[in-house]
mmCIF file with all atom_site columns, C-alpha atoms in Angstrom:
data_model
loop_
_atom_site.group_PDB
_atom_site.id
_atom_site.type_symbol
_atom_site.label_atom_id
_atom_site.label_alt_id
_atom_site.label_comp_id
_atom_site.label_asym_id
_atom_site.label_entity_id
_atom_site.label_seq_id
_atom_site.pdbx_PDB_ins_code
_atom_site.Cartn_x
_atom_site.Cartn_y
_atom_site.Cartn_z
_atom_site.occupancy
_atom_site.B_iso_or_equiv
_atom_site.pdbx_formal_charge
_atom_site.auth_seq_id
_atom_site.auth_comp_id
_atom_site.auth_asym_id
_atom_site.auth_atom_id
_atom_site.pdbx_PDB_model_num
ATOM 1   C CA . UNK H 1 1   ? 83.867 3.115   28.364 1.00 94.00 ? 1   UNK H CA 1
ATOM 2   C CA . UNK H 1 2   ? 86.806 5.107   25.880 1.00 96.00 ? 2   UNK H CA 1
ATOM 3   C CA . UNK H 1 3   ? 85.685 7.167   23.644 1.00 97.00 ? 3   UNK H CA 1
ATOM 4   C CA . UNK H 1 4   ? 86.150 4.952   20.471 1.00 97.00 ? 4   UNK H CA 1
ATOM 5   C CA . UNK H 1 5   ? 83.785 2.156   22.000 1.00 96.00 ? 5   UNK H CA 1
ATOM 6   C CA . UNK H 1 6   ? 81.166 4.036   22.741 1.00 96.00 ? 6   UNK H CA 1
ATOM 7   C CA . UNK H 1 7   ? 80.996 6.209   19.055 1.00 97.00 ? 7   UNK H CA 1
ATOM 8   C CA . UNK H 1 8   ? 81.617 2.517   17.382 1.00 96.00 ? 8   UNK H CA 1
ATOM 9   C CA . UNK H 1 9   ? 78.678 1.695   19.604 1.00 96.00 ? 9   UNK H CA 1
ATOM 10  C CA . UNK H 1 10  ? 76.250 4.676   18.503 1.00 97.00 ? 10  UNK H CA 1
ATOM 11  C CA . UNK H 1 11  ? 76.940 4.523   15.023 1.00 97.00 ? 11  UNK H CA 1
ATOM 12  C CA . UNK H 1 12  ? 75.595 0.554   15.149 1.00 96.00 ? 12  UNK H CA 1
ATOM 13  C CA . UNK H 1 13  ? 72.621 1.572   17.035 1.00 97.00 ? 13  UNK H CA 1
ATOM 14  C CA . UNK H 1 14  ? 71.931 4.566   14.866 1.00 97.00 ? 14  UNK H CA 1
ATOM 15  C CA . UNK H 1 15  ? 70.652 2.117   12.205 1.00 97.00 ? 15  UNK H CA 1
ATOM 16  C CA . UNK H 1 16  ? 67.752 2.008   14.472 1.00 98.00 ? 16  UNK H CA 1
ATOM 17  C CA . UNK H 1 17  ? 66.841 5.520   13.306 1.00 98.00 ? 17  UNK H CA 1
ATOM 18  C CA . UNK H 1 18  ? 67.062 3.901   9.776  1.00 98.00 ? 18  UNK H CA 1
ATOM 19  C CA . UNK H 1 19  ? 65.523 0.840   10.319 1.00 97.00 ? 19  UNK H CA 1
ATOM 20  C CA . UNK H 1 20  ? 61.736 0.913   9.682  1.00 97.00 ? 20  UNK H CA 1
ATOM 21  C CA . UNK H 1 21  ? 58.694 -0.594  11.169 1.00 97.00 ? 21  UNK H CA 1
ATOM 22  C CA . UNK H 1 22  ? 55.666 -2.077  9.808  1.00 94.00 ? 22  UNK H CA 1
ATOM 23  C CA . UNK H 1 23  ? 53.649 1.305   11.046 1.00 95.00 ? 23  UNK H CA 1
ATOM 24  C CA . UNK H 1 24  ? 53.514 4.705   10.068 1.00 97.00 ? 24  UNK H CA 1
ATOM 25  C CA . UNK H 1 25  ? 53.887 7.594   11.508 1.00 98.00 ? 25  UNK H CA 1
ATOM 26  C CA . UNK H 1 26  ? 50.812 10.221  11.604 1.00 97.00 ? 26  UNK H CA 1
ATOM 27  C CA . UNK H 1 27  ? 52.250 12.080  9.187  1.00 97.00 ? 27  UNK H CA 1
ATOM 28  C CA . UNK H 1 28  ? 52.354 9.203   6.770  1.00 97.00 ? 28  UNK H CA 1
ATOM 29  C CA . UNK H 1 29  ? 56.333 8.435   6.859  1.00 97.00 ? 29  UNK H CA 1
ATOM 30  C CA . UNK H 1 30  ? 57.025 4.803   7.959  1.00 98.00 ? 30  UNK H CA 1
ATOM 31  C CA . UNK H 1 31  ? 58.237 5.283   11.615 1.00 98.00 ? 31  UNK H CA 1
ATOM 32  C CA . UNK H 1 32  ? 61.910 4.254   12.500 1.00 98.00 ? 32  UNK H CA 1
ATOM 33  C CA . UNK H 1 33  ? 62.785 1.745   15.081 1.00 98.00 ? 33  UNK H CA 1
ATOM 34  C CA . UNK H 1 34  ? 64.002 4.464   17.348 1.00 98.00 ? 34  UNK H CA 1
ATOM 35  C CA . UNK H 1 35  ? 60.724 6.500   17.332 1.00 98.00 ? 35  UNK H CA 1
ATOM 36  C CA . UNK H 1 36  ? 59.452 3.444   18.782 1.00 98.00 ? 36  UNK H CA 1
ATOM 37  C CA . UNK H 1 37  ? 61.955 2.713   21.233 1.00 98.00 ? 37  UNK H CA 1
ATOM 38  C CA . UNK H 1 38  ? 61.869 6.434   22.424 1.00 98.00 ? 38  UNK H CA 1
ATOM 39  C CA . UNK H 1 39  ? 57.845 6.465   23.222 1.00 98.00 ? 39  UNK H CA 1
ATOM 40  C CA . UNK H 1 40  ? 57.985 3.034   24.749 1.00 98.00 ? 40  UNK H CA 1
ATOM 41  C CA . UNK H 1 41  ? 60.212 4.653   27.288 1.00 98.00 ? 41  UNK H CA 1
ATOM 42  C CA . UNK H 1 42  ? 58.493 7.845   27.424 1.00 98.00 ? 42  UNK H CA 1
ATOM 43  C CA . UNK H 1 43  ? 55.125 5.667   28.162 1.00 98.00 ? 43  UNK H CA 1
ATOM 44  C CA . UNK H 1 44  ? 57.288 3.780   30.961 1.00 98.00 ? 44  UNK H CA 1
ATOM 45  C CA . UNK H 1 45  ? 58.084 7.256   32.507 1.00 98.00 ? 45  UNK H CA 1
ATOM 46  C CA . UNK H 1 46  ? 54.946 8.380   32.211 1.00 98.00 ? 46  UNK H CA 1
ATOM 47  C CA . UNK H 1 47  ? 53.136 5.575   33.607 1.00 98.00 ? 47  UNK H CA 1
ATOM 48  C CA . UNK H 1 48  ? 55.819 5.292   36.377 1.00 98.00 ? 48  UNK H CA 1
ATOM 49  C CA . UNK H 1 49  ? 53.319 6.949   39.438 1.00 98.00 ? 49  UNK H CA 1
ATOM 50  C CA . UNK H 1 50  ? 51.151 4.087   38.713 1.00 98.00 ? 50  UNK H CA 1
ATOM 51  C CA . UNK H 1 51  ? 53.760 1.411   39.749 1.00 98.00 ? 51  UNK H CA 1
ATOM 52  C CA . UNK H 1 52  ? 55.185 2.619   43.343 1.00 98.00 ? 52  UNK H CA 1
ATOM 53  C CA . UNK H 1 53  ? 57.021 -0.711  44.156 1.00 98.00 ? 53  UNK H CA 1
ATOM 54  C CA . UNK H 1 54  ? 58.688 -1.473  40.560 1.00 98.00 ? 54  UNK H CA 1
ATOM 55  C CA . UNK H 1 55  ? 62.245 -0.036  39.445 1.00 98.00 ? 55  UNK H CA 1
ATOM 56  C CA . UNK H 1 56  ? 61.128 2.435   36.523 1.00 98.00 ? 56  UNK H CA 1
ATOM 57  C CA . UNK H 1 57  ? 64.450 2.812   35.634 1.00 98.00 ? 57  UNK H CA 1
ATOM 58  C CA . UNK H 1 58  ? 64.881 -0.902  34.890 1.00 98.00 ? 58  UNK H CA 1
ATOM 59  C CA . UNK H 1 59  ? 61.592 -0.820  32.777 1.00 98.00 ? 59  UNK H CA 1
ATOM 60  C CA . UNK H 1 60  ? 62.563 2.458   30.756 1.00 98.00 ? 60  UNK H CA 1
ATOM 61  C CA . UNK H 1 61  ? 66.703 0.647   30.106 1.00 98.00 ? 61  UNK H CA 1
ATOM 62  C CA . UNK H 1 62  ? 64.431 -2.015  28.932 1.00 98.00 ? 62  UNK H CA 1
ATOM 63  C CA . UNK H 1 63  ? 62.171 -0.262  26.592 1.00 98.00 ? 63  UNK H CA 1
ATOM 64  C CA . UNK H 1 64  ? 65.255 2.165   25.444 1.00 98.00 ? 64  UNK H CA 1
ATOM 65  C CA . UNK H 1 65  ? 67.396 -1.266  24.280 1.00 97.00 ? 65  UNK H CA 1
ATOM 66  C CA . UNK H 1 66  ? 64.985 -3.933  23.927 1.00 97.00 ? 66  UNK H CA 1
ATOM 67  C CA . UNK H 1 67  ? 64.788 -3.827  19.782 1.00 96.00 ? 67  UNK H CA 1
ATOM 68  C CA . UNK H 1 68  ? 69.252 -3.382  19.483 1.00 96.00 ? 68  UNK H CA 1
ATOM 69  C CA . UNK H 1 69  ? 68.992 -6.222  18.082 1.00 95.00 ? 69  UNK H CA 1
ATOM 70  C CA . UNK H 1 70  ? 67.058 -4.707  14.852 1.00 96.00 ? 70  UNK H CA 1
ATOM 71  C CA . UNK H 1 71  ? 69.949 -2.740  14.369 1.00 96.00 ? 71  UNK H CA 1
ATOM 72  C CA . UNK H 1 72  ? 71.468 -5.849  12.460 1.00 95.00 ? 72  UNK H CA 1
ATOM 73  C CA . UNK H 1 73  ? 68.140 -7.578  11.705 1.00 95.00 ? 73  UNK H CA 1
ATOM 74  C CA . UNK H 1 74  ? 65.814 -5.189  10.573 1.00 95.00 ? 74  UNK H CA 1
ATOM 75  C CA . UNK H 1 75  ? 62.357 -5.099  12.135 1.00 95.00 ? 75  UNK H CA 1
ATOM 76  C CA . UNK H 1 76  ? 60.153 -8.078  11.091 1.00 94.00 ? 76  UNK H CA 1
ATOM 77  C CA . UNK H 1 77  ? 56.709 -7.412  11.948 1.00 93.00 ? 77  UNK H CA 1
ATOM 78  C CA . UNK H 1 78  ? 55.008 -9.893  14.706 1.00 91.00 ? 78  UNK H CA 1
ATOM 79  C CA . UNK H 1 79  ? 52.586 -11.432 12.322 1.00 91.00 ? 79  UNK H CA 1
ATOM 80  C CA . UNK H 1 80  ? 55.097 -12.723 9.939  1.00 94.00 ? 80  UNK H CA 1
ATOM 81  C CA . UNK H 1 81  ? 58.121 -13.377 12.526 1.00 94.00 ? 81  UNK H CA 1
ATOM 82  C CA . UNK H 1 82  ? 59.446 -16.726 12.583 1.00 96.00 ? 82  UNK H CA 1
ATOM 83  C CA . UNK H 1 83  ? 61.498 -18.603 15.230 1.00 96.00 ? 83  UNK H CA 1
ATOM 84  C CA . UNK H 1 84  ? 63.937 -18.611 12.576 1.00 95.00 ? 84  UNK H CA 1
ATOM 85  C CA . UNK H 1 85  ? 63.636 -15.234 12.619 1.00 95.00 ? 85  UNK H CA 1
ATOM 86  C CA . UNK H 1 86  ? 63.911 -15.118 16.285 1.00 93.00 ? 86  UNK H CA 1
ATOM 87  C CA . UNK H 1 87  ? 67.059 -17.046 16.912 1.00 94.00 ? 87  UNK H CA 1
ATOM 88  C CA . UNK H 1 88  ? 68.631 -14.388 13.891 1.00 95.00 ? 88  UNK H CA 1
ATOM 89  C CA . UNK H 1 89  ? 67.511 -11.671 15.844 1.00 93.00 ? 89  UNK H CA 1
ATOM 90  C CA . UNK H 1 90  ? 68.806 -13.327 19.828 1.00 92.00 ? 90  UNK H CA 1
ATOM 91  C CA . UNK H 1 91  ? 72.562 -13.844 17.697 1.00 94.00 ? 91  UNK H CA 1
ATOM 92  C CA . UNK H 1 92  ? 72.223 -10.362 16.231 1.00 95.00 ? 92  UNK H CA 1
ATOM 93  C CA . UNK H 1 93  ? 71.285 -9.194  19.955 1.00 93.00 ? 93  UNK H CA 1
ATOM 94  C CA . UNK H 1 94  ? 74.568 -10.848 21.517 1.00 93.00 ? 94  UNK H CA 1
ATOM 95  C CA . UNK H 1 95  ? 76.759 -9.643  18.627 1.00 93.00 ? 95  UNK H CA 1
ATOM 96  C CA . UNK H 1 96  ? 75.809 -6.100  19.315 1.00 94.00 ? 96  UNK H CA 1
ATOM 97  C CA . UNK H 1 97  ? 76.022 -6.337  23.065 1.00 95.00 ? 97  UNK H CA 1
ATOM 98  C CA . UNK H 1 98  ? 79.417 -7.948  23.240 1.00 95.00 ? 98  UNK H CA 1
ATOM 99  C CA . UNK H 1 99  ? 81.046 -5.346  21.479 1.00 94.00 ? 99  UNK H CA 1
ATOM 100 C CA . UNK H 1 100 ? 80.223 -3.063  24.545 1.00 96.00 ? 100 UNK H CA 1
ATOM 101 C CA . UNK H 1 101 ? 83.212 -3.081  27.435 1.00 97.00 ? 101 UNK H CA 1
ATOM 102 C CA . UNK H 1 102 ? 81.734 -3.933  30.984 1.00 97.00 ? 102 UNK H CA 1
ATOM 103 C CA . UNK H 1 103 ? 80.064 -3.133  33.618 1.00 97.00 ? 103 UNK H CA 1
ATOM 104 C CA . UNK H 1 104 ? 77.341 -2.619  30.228 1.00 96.00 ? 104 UNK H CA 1
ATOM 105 C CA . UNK H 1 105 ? 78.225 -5.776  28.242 1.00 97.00 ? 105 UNK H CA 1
ATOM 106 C CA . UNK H 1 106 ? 77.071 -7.717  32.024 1.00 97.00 ? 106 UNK H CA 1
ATOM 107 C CA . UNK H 1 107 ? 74.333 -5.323  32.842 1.00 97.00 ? 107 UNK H CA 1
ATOM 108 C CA . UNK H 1 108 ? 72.537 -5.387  28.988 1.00 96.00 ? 108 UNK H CA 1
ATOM 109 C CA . UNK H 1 109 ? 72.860 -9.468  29.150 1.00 97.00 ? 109 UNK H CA 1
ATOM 110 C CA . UNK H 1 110 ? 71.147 -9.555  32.436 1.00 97.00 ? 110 UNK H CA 1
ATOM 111 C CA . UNK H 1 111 ? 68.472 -7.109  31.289 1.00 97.00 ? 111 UNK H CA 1
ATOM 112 C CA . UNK H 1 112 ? 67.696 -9.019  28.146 1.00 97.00 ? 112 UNK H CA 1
ATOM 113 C CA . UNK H 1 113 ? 67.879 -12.305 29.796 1.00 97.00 ? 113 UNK H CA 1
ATOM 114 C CA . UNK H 1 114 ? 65.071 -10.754 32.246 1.00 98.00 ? 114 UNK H CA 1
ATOM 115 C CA . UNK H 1 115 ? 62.925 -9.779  29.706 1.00 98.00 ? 115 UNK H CA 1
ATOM 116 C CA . UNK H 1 116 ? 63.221 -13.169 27.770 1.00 96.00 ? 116 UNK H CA 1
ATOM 117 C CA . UNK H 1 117 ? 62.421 -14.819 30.921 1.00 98.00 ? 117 UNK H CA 1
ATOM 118 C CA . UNK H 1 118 ? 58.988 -12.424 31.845 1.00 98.00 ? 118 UNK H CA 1
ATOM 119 C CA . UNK H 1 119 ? 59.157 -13.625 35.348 1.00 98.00 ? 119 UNK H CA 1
ATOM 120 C CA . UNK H 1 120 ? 59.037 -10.260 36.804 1.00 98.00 ? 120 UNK H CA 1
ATOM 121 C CA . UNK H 1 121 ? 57.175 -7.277  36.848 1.00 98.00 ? 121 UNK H CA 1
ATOM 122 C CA . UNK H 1 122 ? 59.384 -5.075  35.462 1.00 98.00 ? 122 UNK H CA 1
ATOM 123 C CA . UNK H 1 123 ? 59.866 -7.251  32.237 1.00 98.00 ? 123 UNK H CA 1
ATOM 124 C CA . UNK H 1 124 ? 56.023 -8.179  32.030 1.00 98.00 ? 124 UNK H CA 1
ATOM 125 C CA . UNK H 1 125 ? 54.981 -4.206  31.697 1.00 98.00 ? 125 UNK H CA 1
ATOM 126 C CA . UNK H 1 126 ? 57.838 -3.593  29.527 1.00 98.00 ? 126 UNK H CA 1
ATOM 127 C CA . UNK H 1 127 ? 56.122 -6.273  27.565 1.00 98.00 ? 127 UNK H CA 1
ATOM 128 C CA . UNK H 1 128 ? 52.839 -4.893  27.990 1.00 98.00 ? 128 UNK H CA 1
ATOM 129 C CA . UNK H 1 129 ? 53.709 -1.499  27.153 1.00 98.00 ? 129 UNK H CA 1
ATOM 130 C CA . UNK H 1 130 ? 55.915 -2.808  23.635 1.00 98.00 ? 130 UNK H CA 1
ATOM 131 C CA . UNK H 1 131 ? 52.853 -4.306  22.693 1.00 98.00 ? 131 UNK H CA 1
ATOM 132 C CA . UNK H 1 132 ? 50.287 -1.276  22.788 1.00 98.00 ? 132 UNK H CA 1
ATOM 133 C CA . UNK H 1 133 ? 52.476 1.230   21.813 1.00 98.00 ? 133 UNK H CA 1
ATOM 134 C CA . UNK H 1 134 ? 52.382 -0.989  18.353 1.00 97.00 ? 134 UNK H CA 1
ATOM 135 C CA . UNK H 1 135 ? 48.561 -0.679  18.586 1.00 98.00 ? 135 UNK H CA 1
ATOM 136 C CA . UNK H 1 136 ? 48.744 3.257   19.619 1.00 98.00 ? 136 UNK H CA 1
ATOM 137 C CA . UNK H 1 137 ? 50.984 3.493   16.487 1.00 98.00 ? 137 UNK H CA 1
ATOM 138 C CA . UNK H 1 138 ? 48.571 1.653   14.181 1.00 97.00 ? 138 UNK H CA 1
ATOM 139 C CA . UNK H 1 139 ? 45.660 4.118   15.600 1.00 98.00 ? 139 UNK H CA 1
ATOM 140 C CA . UNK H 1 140 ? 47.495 7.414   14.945 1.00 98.00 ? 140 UNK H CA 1
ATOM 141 C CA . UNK H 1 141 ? 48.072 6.272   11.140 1.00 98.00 ? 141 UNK H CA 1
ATOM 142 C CA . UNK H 1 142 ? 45.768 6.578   8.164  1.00 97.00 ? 142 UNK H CA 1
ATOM 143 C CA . UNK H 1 143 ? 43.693 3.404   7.952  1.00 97.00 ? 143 UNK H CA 1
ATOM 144 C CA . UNK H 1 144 ? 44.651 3.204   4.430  1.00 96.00 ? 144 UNK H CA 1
ATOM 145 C CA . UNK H 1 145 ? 48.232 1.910   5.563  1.00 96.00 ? 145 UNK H CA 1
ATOM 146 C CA . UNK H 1 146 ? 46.548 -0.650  7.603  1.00 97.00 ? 146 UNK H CA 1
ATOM 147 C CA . UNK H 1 147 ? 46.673 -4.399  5.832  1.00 95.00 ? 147 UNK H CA 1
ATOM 148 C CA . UNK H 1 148 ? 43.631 -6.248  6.114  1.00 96.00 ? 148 UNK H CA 1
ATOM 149 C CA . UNK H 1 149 ? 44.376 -8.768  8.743  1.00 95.00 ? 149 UNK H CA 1
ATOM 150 C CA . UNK H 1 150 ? 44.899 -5.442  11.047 1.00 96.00 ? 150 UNK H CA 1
ATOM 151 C CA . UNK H 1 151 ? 41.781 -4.978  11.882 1.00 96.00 ? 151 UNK H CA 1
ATOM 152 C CA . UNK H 1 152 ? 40.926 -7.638  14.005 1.00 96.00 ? 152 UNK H CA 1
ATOM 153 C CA . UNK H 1 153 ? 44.736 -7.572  15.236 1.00 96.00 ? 153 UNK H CA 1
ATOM 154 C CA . UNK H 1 154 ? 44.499 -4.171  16.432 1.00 97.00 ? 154 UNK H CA 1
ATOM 155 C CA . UNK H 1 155 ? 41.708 -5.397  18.931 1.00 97.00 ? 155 UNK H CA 1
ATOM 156 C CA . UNK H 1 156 ? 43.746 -8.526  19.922 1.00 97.00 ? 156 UNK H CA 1
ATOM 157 C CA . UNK H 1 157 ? 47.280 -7.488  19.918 1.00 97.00 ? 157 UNK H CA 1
ATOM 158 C CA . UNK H 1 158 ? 48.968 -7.399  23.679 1.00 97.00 ? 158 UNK H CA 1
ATOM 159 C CA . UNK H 1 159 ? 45.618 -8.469  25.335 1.00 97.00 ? 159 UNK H CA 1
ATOM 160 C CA . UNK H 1 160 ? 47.441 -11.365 27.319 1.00 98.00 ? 160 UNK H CA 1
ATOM 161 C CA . UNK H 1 161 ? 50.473 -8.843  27.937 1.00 98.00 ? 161 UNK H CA 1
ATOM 162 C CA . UNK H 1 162 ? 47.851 -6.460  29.518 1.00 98.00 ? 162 UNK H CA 1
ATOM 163 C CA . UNK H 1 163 ? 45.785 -8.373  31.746 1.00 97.00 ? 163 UNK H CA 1
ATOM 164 C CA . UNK H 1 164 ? 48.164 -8.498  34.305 1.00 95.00 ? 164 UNK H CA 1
ATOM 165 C CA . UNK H 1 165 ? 47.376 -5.121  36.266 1.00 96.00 ? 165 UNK H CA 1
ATOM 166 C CA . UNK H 1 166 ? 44.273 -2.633  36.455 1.00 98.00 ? 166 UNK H CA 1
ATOM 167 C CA . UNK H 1 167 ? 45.839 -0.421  34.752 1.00 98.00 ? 167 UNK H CA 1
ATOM 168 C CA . UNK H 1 168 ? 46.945 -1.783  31.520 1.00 98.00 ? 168 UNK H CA 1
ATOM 169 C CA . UNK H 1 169 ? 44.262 -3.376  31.472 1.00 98.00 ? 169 UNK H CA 1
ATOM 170 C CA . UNK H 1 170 ? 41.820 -0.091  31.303 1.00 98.00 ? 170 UNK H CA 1
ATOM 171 C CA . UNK H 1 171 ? 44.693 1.336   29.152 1.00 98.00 ? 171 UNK H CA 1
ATOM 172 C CA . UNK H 1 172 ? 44.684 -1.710  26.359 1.00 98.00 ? 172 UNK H CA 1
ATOM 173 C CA . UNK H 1 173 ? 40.892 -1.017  26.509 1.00 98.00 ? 173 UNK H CA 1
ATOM 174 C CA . UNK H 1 174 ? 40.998 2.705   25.517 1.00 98.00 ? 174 UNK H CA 1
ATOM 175 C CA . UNK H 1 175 ? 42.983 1.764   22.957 1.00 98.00 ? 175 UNK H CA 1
ATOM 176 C CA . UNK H 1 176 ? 40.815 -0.625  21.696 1.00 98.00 ? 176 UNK H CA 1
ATOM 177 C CA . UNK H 1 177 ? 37.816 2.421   21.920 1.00 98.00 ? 177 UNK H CA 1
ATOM 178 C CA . UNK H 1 178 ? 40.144 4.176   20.057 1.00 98.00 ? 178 UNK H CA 1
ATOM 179 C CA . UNK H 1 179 ? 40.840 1.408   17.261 1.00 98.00 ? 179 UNK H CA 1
ATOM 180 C CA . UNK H 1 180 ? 37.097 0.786   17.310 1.00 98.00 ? 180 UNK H CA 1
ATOM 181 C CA . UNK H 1 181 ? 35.989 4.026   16.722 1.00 98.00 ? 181 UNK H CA 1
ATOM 182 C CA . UNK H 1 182 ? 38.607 4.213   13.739 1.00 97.00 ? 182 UNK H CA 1
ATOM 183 C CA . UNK H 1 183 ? 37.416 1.305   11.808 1.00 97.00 ? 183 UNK H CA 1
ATOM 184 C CA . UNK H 1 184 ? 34.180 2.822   12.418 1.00 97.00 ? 184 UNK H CA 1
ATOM 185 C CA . UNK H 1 185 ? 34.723 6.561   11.036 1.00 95.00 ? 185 UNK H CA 1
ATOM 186 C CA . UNK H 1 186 ? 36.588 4.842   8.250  1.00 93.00 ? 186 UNK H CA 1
ATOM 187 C CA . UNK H 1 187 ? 33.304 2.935   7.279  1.00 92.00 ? 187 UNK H CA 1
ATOM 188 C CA . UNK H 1 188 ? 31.244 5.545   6.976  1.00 89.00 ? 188 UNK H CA 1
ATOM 189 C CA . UNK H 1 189 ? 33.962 7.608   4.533  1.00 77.00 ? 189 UNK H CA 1
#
């Protein structure tokens, strides 16, 4: 890739460092796109040991690019998305990655196209892991950001996603103790 492609490139996705999600961070500062992007992948490398037989590497590309698309969009929380909203975000997604040269333009088509699909493993934990970092998020924030319909979400959100392994399975569920024993403390304040 020359030079000019790739800073034209970074400057488009550095909007996902301005682009910010319906979460906050513990400090109380809404948290960026980015932020999430980066600790999805840093949860894929850290949970890497735990899956011998999968390509890590695929699952951490795929946690690193899978929101690009919110560089154009904007993030739209989950519970208010739309498949309007979802076909704005899949043409904002193509835009972005054909202004990269190949072997990446290819490589970043195939990638997404895997994780649309969720046939395989690597794209289901991806998955899995998007959805309870959101959750992890919503737990390390002050319950006062939280909207009411939270609550219960925070003990639903990314159950299906999770139930595919051990693991995430006995992860989703410590975050859910965790989320539990939030709503709880904030009861009795």
């Amino acid at each position: 890739m020359d030079a000019r492609t790739l800073l034209d490139f970074l400057k488009l996705a550095e909007r996902l460092k301005c682009n910010t999600r319906h979460s906050y961070t513990s400090s109380g500062r809404p948290e960026s796109v980015a932020e999430h992007s980066w600790r999805l992948a840093l949860m894929a490398y850290l949970v890497s040991g735990q899956y011998p037989r999968l390509d890590m590497n695929k699952v951490i590309k795929m946690c690193l690019v899978h929101d690009l698309g919110e560089a154009v969009t904007g993030d739209i929380p989950a519970f208010v998305k739309t498949e309007g909203n979802e076909r704005d975000e899949a043409r904002a997604l193509r835009e972005v990655v054909d202004k990269l040269p190949e072997p990446q333009r290819s490589e970043l088509a195939a990638l997404f196209a895997e994780m649309d699909a969720q046939e395989s493993e690597e794209a289901r934990l991806y998955k899995a892991l998007d959805k309870i970092e959101a959750v992890i998020q919503h737990n390390e924030a002050d319950i006062a950001t939280w909207l009411p319909l939270e609550y219960d979400l925070q003990l639903a959100y990314g159950l299906d996603e999770c139930a595919h392994t051990p693991y995430m399975k006995a992860l989703r569920e410590a975050v859910a103790d965790d989320t539990r024993r939030k709503i709880e403390e904030s009861r009795r304040d």
